[in-house]
Amino acid sequence: CIRDRFIGFIRSEEPMERLWIPMSMLNVWRIPFLFFVSGMGVYFALRKRNWRQLMAERSRRILLPLVFGFFAITPIHFLLFQSHYKMPLSYFPHMGHLWFLGNIFVYVLMLSPLFFYLKKHREGRFIRFIRMYFGNPFGLLSVSVLFILEVLLLKPQLFEMYAETWHGFFVGLLAFLFGFLFVCSGKAFWQNVLKWWWLYLGLAVALYTVRLLVFDLKSPAYLMAIESNLWIFGVFGIGHKYLNRPSALLSYLSQAAYPVYIIHMFVLYAGALLILPLQMPVILKFVAVVAFTGVVCYLLYEFIIRRIWFLRPLFGLKPASPNIKKVRSMVNSTGGERH
């Protein structure tokens, strides 16, 4: 129980040790990947905005959900955790998994001067340099040098311990910066990962195999930093190859991802609280908790968050803007004309 509380998750009394094998592969790159994507998102956000507009937009999209989640969302899963372990119930506002949003907002404040300088000098010498540099597979591989220096200087106890640590802060800062620079370089980066994704994934698999067979999943942090970026570059290449096309489903999922991220932890805890005490094989408990989390998150998003106008901004969605003309057109097309 002490180990359960240290990790901070509601856990089954019957551990699935083999689950750590695939999870250890994901854990070295899933959070840095989100920081890369967030940096890319800022590039698109500032294209048609000045500094004040960007700060206002990022405050609405990041700071408002963070403050709301700090007081109203993350305390819920802490209460569920207390209930499961028969601890005295107490309300405790805290960052929880939303530490990620706090980091992003700080990165925006820190890096905006650089970003707007690059926006102003779109055809400058530096932009021409990164187009050439990120268009080369070895140039992209060399990005990992800064991530290696980060772990050598900070010496994190666990590479995967990102939440509210200096290691997580600086890994996120580097990923956020390079995510912006990758998109800033234009087609060069995307053509690179599209052409060489198989190389990046192959090297990532090789390093993961070494980590699994030689180091018992605990290889030196500098190797994990390289492996992390290789997975990410490979995933970018596959995504660009197979997902870079118009899709109603992708558009829906893209909008849903942020609200679901905000609520998923307390839904996960609720599923664990309800399902883990049941008498059933542990593998079925795992599947049931995952299914419960997915289904309930979908229902909350689809039928509550996206449909109630005052909730939308609290979960990072744009305010609803009903198009009266479109509504009238729909009414007329269904025979609802006024006679």
mmCIF file of C-alpha atoms in Angstrom, residues 29-313:
data_model
loop_
_atom_site.group_PDB
_atom_site.id
_atom_site.type_symbol
_atom_site.label_atom_id
_atom_site.label_comp_id
_atom_site.label_asym_id
_atom_site.label_seq_id
_atom_site.Cartn_x
_atom_site.Cartn_y
_atom_site.Cartn_z
ATOM 1 C CA TRP A 29 8.517 9.519 -25.319
ATOM 2 C CA ARG A 30 4.789 10.093 -24.739
ATOM 3 C CA ILE A 31 5.160 13.263 -22.613
ATOM 4 C CA PRO A 32 8.047 14.799 -24.618
ATOM 5 C CA PHE A 33 5.974 14.114 -27.749
ATOM 6 C CA LEU A 34 3.163 16.291 -26.371
ATOM 7 C CA PHE A 35 5.621 19.117 -25.727
ATOM 8 C CA PHE A 36 6.893 18.900 -29.316
ATOM 9 C CA VAL A 37 3.304 19.076 -30.576
ATOM 10 C CA SER A 38 2.528 21.999 -28.255
ATOM 11 C CA GLY A 39 5.452 23.951 -29.668
ATOM 12 C CA MET A 40 4.163 23.251 -33.160
ATOM 13 C CA GLY A 41 0.743 24.502 -32.103
ATOM 14 C CA VAL A 42 2.150 27.841 -30.974
ATOM 15 C CA TYR A 43 3.696 28.342 -34.420
ATOM 16 C CA PHE A 44 0.241 28.165 -35.998
ATOM 17 C CA ALA A 45 -1.323 30.248 -33.213
ATOM 18 C CA LEU A 46 0.985 33.246 -33.722
ATOM 19 C CA ARG A 47 0.869 33.359 -37.522
ATOM 20 C CA LYS A 48 -2.100 35.761 -37.453
ATOM 21 C CA ARG A 49 -1.648 37.199 -33.959
ATOM 22 C CA ASN A 50 0.477 39.853 -32.351
ATOM 23 C CA TRP A 51 2.041 39.434 -28.902
ATOM 24 C CA ARG A 52 -1.001 40.642 -26.961
ATOM 25 C CA GLN A 53 -3.390 38.516 -29.003
ATOM 26 C CA LEU A 54 -1.229 35.444 -28.500
ATOM 27 C CA MET A 55 -1.067 35.991 -24.731
ATOM 28 C CA ALA A 56 -4.842 36.465 -24.573
ATOM 29 C CA GLU A 57 -5.452 33.351 -26.671
ATOM 30 C CA ARG A 58 -2.990 31.188 -24.698
ATOM 31 C CA SER A 59 -4.432 32.470 -21.406
ATOM 32 C CA ARG A 60 -7.902 31.457 -22.512
ATOM 33 C CA ARG A 61 -6.770 28.115 -23.896
ATOM 34 C CA ILE A 62 -4.234 27.149 -21.205
ATOM 35 C CA LEU A 63 -4.373 29.322 -18.091
ATOM 36 C CA LEU A 64 -8.158 29.246 -17.652
ATOM 37 C CA PRO A 65 -8.420 25.402 -17.866
ATOM 38 C CA LEU A 66 -5.389 25.133 -15.572
ATOM 39 C CA VAL A 67 -6.921 27.343 -12.857
ATOM 40 C CA PHE A 68 -10.315 25.659 -13.208
ATOM 41 C CA GLY A 69 -8.750 22.195 -13.115
ATOM 42 C CA PHE A 70 -6.586 23.112 -10.111
ATOM 43 C CA PHE A 71 -9.683 23.840 -8.012
ATOM 44 C CA ALA A 72 -12.380 21.646 -9.560
ATOM 45 C CA ILE A 73 -10.914 18.695 -11.515
ATOM 46 C CA THR A 74 -7.702 17.367 -10.006
ATOM 47 C CA PRO A 75 -9.049 17.334 -6.404
ATOM 48 C CA ILE A 76 -11.652 14.793 -7.554
ATOM 49 C CA HIS A 77 -9.168 12.032 -8.287
ATOM 50 C CA PHE A 78 -7.374 12.782 -5.026
ATOM 51 C CA LEU A 79 -10.682 12.268 -3.184
ATOM 52 C CA LEU A 80 -11.213 9.002 -5.068
ATOM 53 C CA PHE A 81 -7.710 7.900 -4.109
ATOM 54 C CA GLN A 82 -8.412 8.710 -0.451
ATOM 55 C CA SER A 83 -11.696 6.804 -0.596
ATOM 56 C CA HIS A 84 -10.073 3.688 -2.083
ATOM 57 C CA TYR A 85 -7.339 3.545 0.558
ATOM 58 C CA LYS A 86 -9.717 4.417 3.436
ATOM 59 C CA MET A 87 -7.916 7.677 4.142
ATOM 60 C CA PRO A 88 -9.665 10.669 5.773
ATOM 61 C CA LEU A 89 -11.401 12.595 2.995
ATOM 62 C CA SER A 90 -10.083 16.095 2.450
ATOM 63 C CA TYR A 91 -10.291 18.640 -0.354
ATOM 64 C CA PHE A 92 -6.851 19.510 -1.661
ATOM 65 C CA PRO A 93 -6.406 21.807 -4.687
ATOM 66 C CA HIS A 94 -3.348 20.718 -6.626
ATOM 67 C CA MET A 95 -1.865 20.641 -10.125
ATOM 68 C CA GLY A 96 -2.067 16.869 -10.571
ATOM 69 C CA HIS A 97 -1.625 15.881 -14.189
ATOM 70 C CA LEU A 98 -2.304 19.494 -15.247
ATOM 71 C CA TRP A 99 1.307 20.420 -14.403
ATOM 72 C CA PHE A 100 1.779 19.971 -18.143
ATOM 73 C CA LEU A 101 -0.374 23.056 -18.849
ATOM 74 C CA GLY A 102 1.557 25.147 -16.352
ATOM 75 C CA ASN A 103 4.811 24.256 -18.079
ATOM 76 C CA ILE A 104 3.447 25.145 -21.510
ATOM 77 C CA PHE A 105 2.239 28.553 -20.365
ATOM 78 C CA VAL A 106 5.666 29.330 -18.880
ATOM 79 C CA TYR A 107 7.343 28.217 -22.123
ATOM 80 C CA VAL A 108 5.115 30.566 -24.118
ATOM 81 C CA LEU A 109 6.115 33.481 -21.888
ATOM 82 C CA MET A 110 9.817 32.587 -22.062
ATOM 83 C CA LEU A 111 10.096 31.879 -25.782
ATOM 84 C CA SER A 112 7.607 34.348 -27.309
ATOM 85 C CA PRO A 113 10.291 37.017 -27.965
ATOM 86 C CA LEU A 114 12.301 34.481 -29.973
ATOM 87 C CA PHE A 115 9.221 33.164 -31.758
ATOM 88 C CA PHE A 116 8.078 36.637 -32.839
ATOM 89 C CA TYR A 117 11.612 37.502 -33.946
ATOM 90 C CA LEU A 118 11.597 34.432 -36.188
ATOM 91 C CA LYS A 119 8.134 35.319 -37.445
ATOM 92 C CA LYS A 120 9.405 38.768 -38.407
ATOM 93 C CA HIS A 121 12.436 37.301 -40.206
ATOM 94 C CA ARG A 122 10.808 34.394 -42.039
ATOM 95 C CA GLU A 123 13.411 34.443 -44.800
ATOM 96 C CA GLY A 124 16.345 35.307 -42.578
ATOM 97 C CA ARG A 125 19.654 33.496 -42.336
ATOM 98 C CA PHE A 126 18.636 31.405 -39.332
ATOM 99 C CA ILE A 127 15.445 30.120 -40.999
ATOM 100 C CA ARG A 128 17.404 29.178 -44.113
ATOM 101 C CA PHE A 129 19.897 27.355 -41.900
ATOM 102 C CA ILE A 130 17.301 25.254 -40.048
ATOM 103 C CA ARG A 131 15.600 24.370 -43.335
ATOM 104 C CA MET A 132 18.874 22.880 -44.488
ATOM 105 C CA TYR A 133 19.723 21.378 -41.096
ATOM 106 C CA PHE A 134 16.377 19.715 -40.316
ATOM 107 C CA GLY A 135 16.133 18.477 -43.886
ATOM 108 C CA ASN A 136 19.130 16.237 -43.217
ATOM 109 C CA PRO A 137 18.533 13.000 -41.243
ATOM 110 C CA PHE A 138 21.831 13.423 -39.389
ATOM 111 C CA GLY A 139 20.961 17.017 -38.552
ATOM 112 C CA LEU A 140 17.711 15.867 -36.992
ATOM 113 C CA LEU A 141 19.503 13.119 -35.082
ATOM 114 C CA SER A 142 21.943 15.673 -33.663
ATOM 115 C CA VAL A 143 19.033 17.460 -31.919
ATOM 116 C CA SER A 144 19.352 14.786 -29.246
ATOM 117 C CA VAL A 145 22.704 16.260 -28.169
ATOM 118 C CA LEU A 146 20.926 18.969 -26.153
ATOM 119 C CA PHE A 147 18.633 16.388 -24.558
ATOM 120 C CA ILE A 148 21.712 14.327 -23.622
ATOM 121 C CA LEU A 149 23.333 17.379 -22.041
ATOM 122 C CA GLU A 150 20.142 17.993 -20.047
ATOM 123 C CA VAL A 151 20.183 14.568 -18.401
ATOM 124 C CA LEU A 152 23.950 14.671 -17.841
ATOM 125 C CA LEU A 153 23.633 17.994 -16.028
ATOM 126 C CA LEU A 154 20.454 17.312 -14.022
ATOM 127 C CA LYS A 155 20.999 13.575 -13.438
ATOM 128 C CA PRO A 156 17.313 12.625 -12.968
ATOM 129 C CA GLN A 157 16.668 9.579 -10.784
ATOM 130 C CA LEU A 158 14.125 8.376 -13.363
ATOM 131 C CA PHE A 159 14.118 9.607 -16.941
ATOM 132 C CA GLU A 160 10.335 9.132 -17.068
ATOM 133 C CA MET A 161 9.728 11.319 -13.997
ATOM 134 C CA TYR A 162 8.572 14.489 -15.767
ATOM 135 C CA ALA A 163 5.828 15.826 -13.500
ATOM 136 C CA GLU A 164 6.879 18.857 -11.457
ATOM 137 C CA THR A 165 10.623 18.159 -11.743
ATOM 138 C CA TRP A 166 13.418 20.282 -13.189
ATOM 139 C CA HIS A 167 14.204 17.406 -15.524
ATOM 140 C CA GLY A 168 10.642 17.457 -16.834
ATOM 141 C CA PHE A 169 10.727 21.243 -17.117
ATOM 142 C CA PHE A 170 13.876 21.373 -19.248
ATOM 143 C CA VAL A 171 12.989 18.350 -21.375
ATOM 144 C CA GLY A 172 9.667 20.034 -22.058
ATOM 145 C CA LEU A 173 11.341 23.358 -22.807
ATOM 146 C CA LEU A 174 13.695 21.783 -25.342
ATOM 147 C CA ALA A 175 10.889 19.776 -26.971
ATOM 148 C CA PHE A 176 8.621 22.827 -27.098
ATOM 149 C CA LEU A 177 11.358 24.941 -28.710
ATOM 150 C CA PHE A 178 12.274 22.328 -31.293
ATOM 151 C CA GLY A 179 8.620 21.604 -32.064
ATOM 152 C CA PHE A 180 8.275 25.259 -33.037
ATOM 153 C CA LEU A 181 11.521 25.240 -35.036
ATOM 154 C CA PHE A 182 10.586 22.040 -36.884
ATOM 155 C CA VAL A 183 7.396 23.587 -38.221
ATOM 156 C CA CYS A 184 9.174 26.903 -38.786
ATOM 157 C CA SER A 185 11.555 25.094 -41.147
ATOM 158 C CA GLY A 186 8.615 24.298 -43.418
ATOM 159 C CA LYS A 187 8.597 21.294 -45.728
ATOM 160 C CA ALA A 188 12.188 20.343 -44.949
ATOM 161 C CA PHE A 189 11.377 18.719 -41.611
ATOM 162 C CA TRP A 190 8.267 16.913 -42.843
ATOM 163 C CA GLN A 191 9.979 15.575 -45.955
ATOM 164 C CA ASN A 192 12.806 14.342 -43.740
ATOM 165 C CA VAL A 193 10.624 12.391 -41.315
ATOM 166 C CA LEU A 194 8.447 11.159 -44.178
ATOM 167 C CA LYS A 195 11.481 9.750 -45.995
ATOM 168 C CA TRP A 196 13.406 8.411 -42.994
ATOM 169 C CA TRP A 197 10.723 7.390 -40.481
ATOM 170 C CA TRP A 198 11.712 3.735 -40.881
ATOM 171 C CA LEU A 199 15.305 4.591 -39.912
ATOM 172 C CA TYR A 200 14.224 6.520 -36.808
ATOM 173 C CA LEU A 201 11.852 3.767 -35.669
ATOM 174 C CA GLY A 202 14.415 1.076 -36.433
ATOM 175 C CA LEU A 203 17.025 2.801 -34.275
ATOM 176 C CA ALA A 204 14.424 3.367 -31.545
ATOM 177 C CA VAL A 205 13.512 -0.328 -31.528
ATOM 178 C CA ALA A 206 17.203 -1.248 -31.376
ATOM 179 C CA LEU A 207 17.841 1.032 -28.380
ATOM 180 C CA TYR A 208 14.697 -0.216 -26.647
ATOM 181 C CA THR A 209 15.798 -3.829 -27.212
ATOM 182 C CA VAL A 210 19.163 -3.044 -25.640
ATOM 183 C CA ARG A 211 17.393 -1.329 -22.742
ATOM 184 C CA LEU A 212 15.154 -4.365 -22.249
ATOM 185 C CA LEU A 213 17.703 -7.160 -22.627
ATOM 186 C CA VAL A 214 20.902 -5.552 -21.349
ATOM 187 C CA PHE A 215 19.814 -2.943 -18.824
ATOM 188 C CA ASP A 216 16.556 -4.502 -17.550
ATOM 189 C CA LEU A 217 14.629 -1.415 -18.815
ATOM 190 C CA LYS A 218 16.897 0.982 -16.874
ATOM 191 C CA SER A 219 19.510 2.051 -19.401
ATOM 192 C CA PRO A 220 21.592 5.217 -18.858
ATOM 193 C CA ALA A 221 19.569 8.407 -19.170
ATOM 194 C CA TYR A 222 21.569 9.650 -22.164
ATOM 195 C CA LEU A 223 20.550 6.534 -24.145
ATOM 196 C CA MET A 224 16.931 7.011 -23.116
ATOM 197 C CA ALA A 225 17.079 10.642 -24.302
ATOM 198 C CA ILE A 226 18.209 9.465 -27.750
ATOM 199 C CA GLU A 227 15.625 6.683 -27.822
ATOM 200 C CA SER A 228 12.875 9.112 -26.832
ATOM 201 C CA ASN A 229 13.567 11.436 -29.761
ATOM 202 C CA LEU A 230 13.898 8.562 -32.220
ATOM 203 C CA TRP A 231 10.435 7.286 -31.321
ATOM 204 C CA ILE A 232 9.047 10.800 -31.705
ATOM 205 C CA PHE A 233 10.639 11.441 -35.108
ATOM 206 C CA GLY A 234 9.371 8.084 -36.339
ATOM 207 C CA VAL A 235 5.854 8.782 -35.089
ATOM 208 C CA PHE A 236 5.895 12.186 -36.787
ATOM 209 C CA GLY A 237 6.846 10.488 -40.054
ATOM 210 C CA ILE A 238 4.098 7.866 -39.822
ATOM 211 C CA GLY A 239 1.557 10.507 -38.831
ATOM 212 C CA HIS A 240 2.522 12.700 -41.763
ATOM 213 C CA LYS A 241 2.306 9.760 -44.138
ATOM 214 C CA TYR A 242 -1.043 8.322 -43.059
ATOM 215 C CA LEU A 243 -2.915 11.054 -41.165
ATOM 216 C CA ASN A 244 -2.072 14.182 -43.149
ATOM 217 C CA ARG A 245 -5.401 14.370 -44.948
ATOM 218 C CA PRO A 246 -8.858 15.872 -44.309
ATOM 219 C CA SER A 247 -10.972 13.682 -42.053
ATOM 220 C CA ALA A 248 -14.100 14.397 -40.062
ATOM 221 C CA LEU A 249 -13.042 11.788 -37.505
ATOM 222 C CA LEU A 250 -9.556 13.271 -37.054
ATOM 223 C CA SER A 251 -11.057 16.744 -36.738
ATOM 224 C CA TYR A 252 -13.435 15.516 -34.034
ATOM 225 C CA LEU A 253 -10.693 13.663 -32.162
ATOM 226 C CA SER A 254 -8.374 16.657 -32.407
ATOM 227 C CA GLN A 255 -10.942 18.874 -30.714
ATOM 228 C CA ALA A 256 -11.806 16.225 -28.118
ATOM 229 C CA ALA A 257 -8.198 15.456 -27.115
ATOM 230 C CA TYR A 258 -7.686 18.486 -24.876
ATOM 231 C CA PRO A 259 -10.915 18.208 -22.805
ATOM 232 C CA VAL A 260 -10.422 14.443 -22.503
ATOM 233 C CA TYR A 261 -6.876 15.002 -21.260
ATOM 234 C CA ILE A 262 -8.241 17.315 -18.546
ATOM 235 C CA ILE A 263 -10.881 14.880 -17.280
ATOM 236 C CA HIS A 264 -9.295 11.497 -17.942
ATOM 237 C CA MET A 265 -7.526 11.120 -14.601
ATOM 238 C CA PHE A 266 -10.557 11.325 -12.341
ATOM 239 C CA VAL A 267 -12.477 9.053 -14.740
ATOM 240 C CA LEU A 268 -9.597 6.560 -14.615
ATOM 241 C CA TYR A 269 -9.594 6.694 -10.805
ATOM 242 C CA ALA A 270 -13.359 6.234 -10.704
ATOM 243 C CA GLY A 271 -13.094 3.199 -12.973
ATOM 244 C CA ALA A 272 -10.339 1.714 -10.801
ATOM 245 C CA LEU A 273 -12.361 2.373 -7.654
ATOM 246 C CA LEU A 274 -15.392 0.551 -9.072
ATOM 247 C CA ILE A 275 -13.727 -2.285 -10.990
ATOM 248 C CA LEU A 276 -10.607 -3.346 -9.087
ATOM 249 C CA PRO A 277 -12.513 -4.707 -6.044
ATOM 250 C CA LEU A 278 -14.502 -7.073 -8.316
ATOM 251 C CA GLN A 279 -13.732 -10.800 -8.336
ATOM 252 C CA MET A 280 -12.375 -11.302 -11.851
ATOM 253 C CA PRO A 281 -9.028 -12.032 -13.536
ATOM 254 C CA VAL A 282 -6.621 -9.111 -13.365
ATOM 255 C CA ILE A 283 -6.317 -8.916 -17.160
ATOM 256 C CA LEU A 284 -10.078 -8.410 -17.410
ATOM 257 C CA LYS A 285 -9.889 -5.725 -14.746
ATOM 258 C CA PHE A 286 -7.279 -3.912 -16.808
ATOM 259 C CA VAL A 287 -9.380 -4.111 -19.983
ATOM 260 C CA ALA A 288 -12.488 -3.021 -18.073
ATOM 261 C CA VAL A 289 -10.773 0.011 -16.511
ATOM 262 C CA VAL A 290 -9.399 1.112 -19.882
ATOM 263 C CA ALA A 291 -12.801 0.641 -21.554
ATOM 264 C CA PHE A 292 -14.576 2.458 -18.718
ATOM 265 C CA THR A 293 -12.174 5.390 -18.994
ATOM 266 C CA GLY A 294 -12.589 5.665 -22.749
ATOM 267 C CA VAL A 295 -16.370 5.368 -22.789
ATOM 268 C CA VAL A 296 -17.037 7.717 -19.874
ATOM 269 C CA CYS A 297 -14.607 10.336 -21.202
ATOM 270 C CA TYR A 298 -16.397 10.207 -24.556
ATOM 271 C CA LEU A 299 -19.818 10.554 -22.953
ATOM 272 C CA LEU A 300 -18.738 13.471 -20.756
ATOM 273 C CA TYR A 301 -17.150 15.247 -23.695
ATOM 274 C CA GLU A 302 -19.845 14.587 -26.273
ATOM 275 C CA PHE A 303 -22.956 15.204 -24.183
ATOM 276 C CA ILE A 304 -21.814 17.669 -21.541
ATOM 277 C CA ILE A 305 -18.567 19.545 -22.185
ATOM 278 C CA ARG A 306 -18.969 20.380 -25.866
ATOM 279 C CA ARG A 307 -22.713 21.088 -25.601
ATOM 280 C CA ILE A 308 -22.862 23.374 -22.540
ATOM 281 C CA TRP A 309 -21.646 26.800 -23.598
ATOM 282 C CA PHE A 310 -20.195 27.971 -20.295
ATOM 283 C CA LEU A 311 -18.212 24.734 -19.834
ATOM 284 C CA ARG A 312 -16.454 24.922 -23.184
ATOM 285 C CA PRO A 313 -13.881 27.619 -22.276
#
